[in-house]
């Protein structure tokens, strides 16, 4: 029964793996790559926000730390990018652990927690701006050296398969979380923290684990970003943009669902591309659009698109003849 | 099994619990009664580790648990329910109970199986796949009980599990509570439903204005003039006695 829970992930990944065969345009390829990258970042947010119920407004803190960690480790220490990626994920987890330890120790919840994460992302942005180690405001450039051993590829297709593998990993991890005690405890905290405590859940530890996992995963998205663009500056890496994307993607797709971030990312960036075509890339317009989308989603579809699909499926089920319903119940029993 | 000694707790100028002491021996069902606002729930929250007392100690199975975090106390085998039910709304009954079961069962399938067994034990076997939000008040109270039970406690603190239930529902839950005790779980309950207090417990404590004013077998306690006055006001015991003599 548990193995069957991975079938949908297998099919989805297989379909996504076949996509490059049908795509020749470099632009479309880039759209797919970035959609997957934001799906990964959104999944990171989803673990902490969708499952554990701790809404972060500063996931750029983890994304940017991962990005800067891999860049600086390569530039200053000459570390291999693949090794640097592992280290960068550890850094992301560490940043998550520090923010989590501080805010959860002092029982910050809801909007207070969101504000703290936002503040940390901003502080890190300023630090990256002033520090020579990170290249300051001018940013940091990684020399072009396209070799697989160097996590740089000539072909967009290879980048696509790398990010697809990372997304597949995040889907499997999230599904495994759903079937685990940790996942059950995270949901319990999301639903009612006092009840969770009364039932023996060490809420501090569970929330801390969630934010460390989330931080490491968001950092991996930052690593990928760095490797594909080979350039970072504080305004990009720690910018509010990534924080907003990180939460918008799972909210649109469906918080607390395995596929929410993936669905949300493709829909969000699809809409984004269409608007760009129609309006000719007016600056800031996409942020206005994101804001409007966020309001609409939270007002009318708080469960996101995955929730909408579930509702439609149930409605379709009710329209079936009653006989079928009875048979199904008998089968379930 | 549980020794509460001289617990006091103030909120601002209000002394919510005032030098309260009580004992619960293993295998017993003990009631804690008293008028609204007497401090019963506050005393519960202190025992279960949700609040720290200003003074006094709580010992559980010979161990000082005063000031330990709630989840640690639960792990030791002392679990509380909430007077205002606090279900995990978007989870099903099965998933709700499994959260409690996970305390002793790390494996998900194992915890779900245990949750089912507990649900049947409290008469919720037919509601396993319902979301907690869809339950009636009686259902939610039972769920509160089931989740606590799933942590496999040795001492269960029940905070008004019968409040808001109709007489039929009360008659249904009383034997459930008794059977839980017969399975070896000691119970301390806060209750306003005197019928249930009388039929379930061997011993009762009465709390008024934060202080224990009487204790003993429920029937004797209910007849205590001090207790009658706590509920009905100063002089009530005398007036009742007078009217009874007049009628006799």
PDB file of N, CA and C in Angstrom, chain A residues 14 31 48 78 121 138-139 141 145 216 228 265 278 293 307 312:
ATOM      1  N   UNK A  14       8.426  10.773 -14.955  1.00  0.00           N
ATOM      2  CA  UNK A  14       8.644  10.174 -16.279  1.00  0.00           C
ATOM      3  C   UNK A  14       8.151  11.101 -17.383  1.00  0.00           C
ATOM      4  N   UNK A  31      12.274  28.129 -19.543  1.00  0.00           N
ATOM      5  CA  UNK A  31      11.027  28.231 -18.779  1.00  0.00           C
ATOM      6  C   UNK A  31      10.815  26.965 -17.944  1.00  0.00           C
ATOM      7  N   UNK A  48       7.900  23.521   5.592  1.00  0.00           N
ATOM      8  CA  UNK A  48       7.786  24.310   6.811  1.00  0.00           C
ATOM      9  C   UNK A  48       6.414  24.970   6.945  1.00  0.00           C
ATOM     10  N   UNK A  78      38.293  27.065  -3.609  1.00  0.00           N
ATOM     11  CA  UNK A  78      38.527  26.182  -4.746  1.00  0.00           C
ATOM     12  C   UNK A  78      37.858  24.827  -4.628  1.00  0.00           C
ATOM     13  N   UNK A 121      16.270  37.627   6.331  1.00  0.00           N
ATOM     14  CA  UNK A 121      16.645  37.682   4.918  1.00  0.00           C
ATOM     15  C   UNK A 121      17.215  39.052   4.578  1.00  0.00           C
ATOM     16  N   UNK A 138      28.837  44.585  -5.791  1.00  0.00           N
ATOM     17  CA  UNK A 138      29.152  44.241  -7.180  1.00  0.00           C
ATOM     18  C   UNK A 138      28.793  42.789  -7.487  1.00  0.00           C
ATOM     19  N   UNK A 139      28.691  42.005  -6.455  1.00  0.00           N
ATOM     20  CA  UNK A 139      28.294  40.611  -6.655  1.00  0.00           C
ATOM     21  C   UNK A 139      29.480  39.686  -6.848  1.00  0.00           C
ATOM     22  N   UNK A 141      31.124  36.467  -9.277  1.00  0.00           N
ATOM     23  CA  UNK A 141      31.066  35.837 -10.599  1.00  0.00           C
ATOM     24  C   UNK A 141      31.841  34.529 -10.559  1.00  0.00           C
ATOM     25  N   UNK A 145      33.306  27.409 -16.930  1.00  0.00           N
ATOM     26  CA  UNK A 145      34.146  26.235 -17.175  1.00  0.00           C
ATOM     27  C   UNK A 145      33.208  25.036 -17.314  1.00  0.00           C
ATOM     28  N   UNK A 216      17.695  23.558   4.119  1.00  0.00           N
ATOM     29  CA  UNK A 216      18.637  22.818   3.285  1.00  0.00           C
ATOM     30  C   UNK A 216      18.094  22.658   1.871  1.00  0.00           C
ATOM     31  N   UNK A 228      23.640  27.741 -12.813  1.00  0.00           N
ATOM     32  CA  UNK A 228      23.137  27.990 -14.160  1.00  0.00           C
ATOM     33  C   UNK A 228      23.402  29.431 -14.601  1.00  0.00           C
ATOM     34  N   UNK A 265       4.030  26.080  -9.437  1.00  0.00           N
ATOM     35  CA  UNK A 265       5.145  26.721 -10.132  1.00  0.00           C
ATOM     36  C   UNK A 265       4.878  26.814 -11.631  1.00  0.00           C
ATOM     37  N   UNK A 278       1.851  39.648 -23.437  1.00  0.00           N
ATOM     38  CA  UNK A 278       0.763  40.585 -23.703  1.00  0.00           C
ATOM     39  C   UNK A 278       1.153  42.016 -23.398  1.00  0.00           C
ATOM     40  N   UNK A 293      -2.919  37.531  -7.558  1.00  0.00           N
ATOM     41  CA  UNK A 293      -3.134  36.084  -7.544  1.00  0.00           C
ATOM     42  C   UNK A 293      -3.212  35.552  -6.109  1.00  0.00           C
ATOM     43  N   UNK A 307      -6.365  21.306  -4.040  1.00  0.00           N
ATOM     44  CA  UNK A 307      -7.615  21.229  -3.296  1.00  0.00           C
ATOM     45  C   UNK A 307      -8.816  21.317  -4.225  1.00  0.00           C
ATOM     46  N   UNK A 312     -13.369  18.788  -7.154  1.00  0.00           N
ATOM     47  CA  UNK A 312     -14.025  18.423  -8.410  1.00  0.00           C
ATOM     48  C   UNK A 312     -14.186  16.917  -8.517  1.00  0.00           C
TER      49      UNK A 312
END
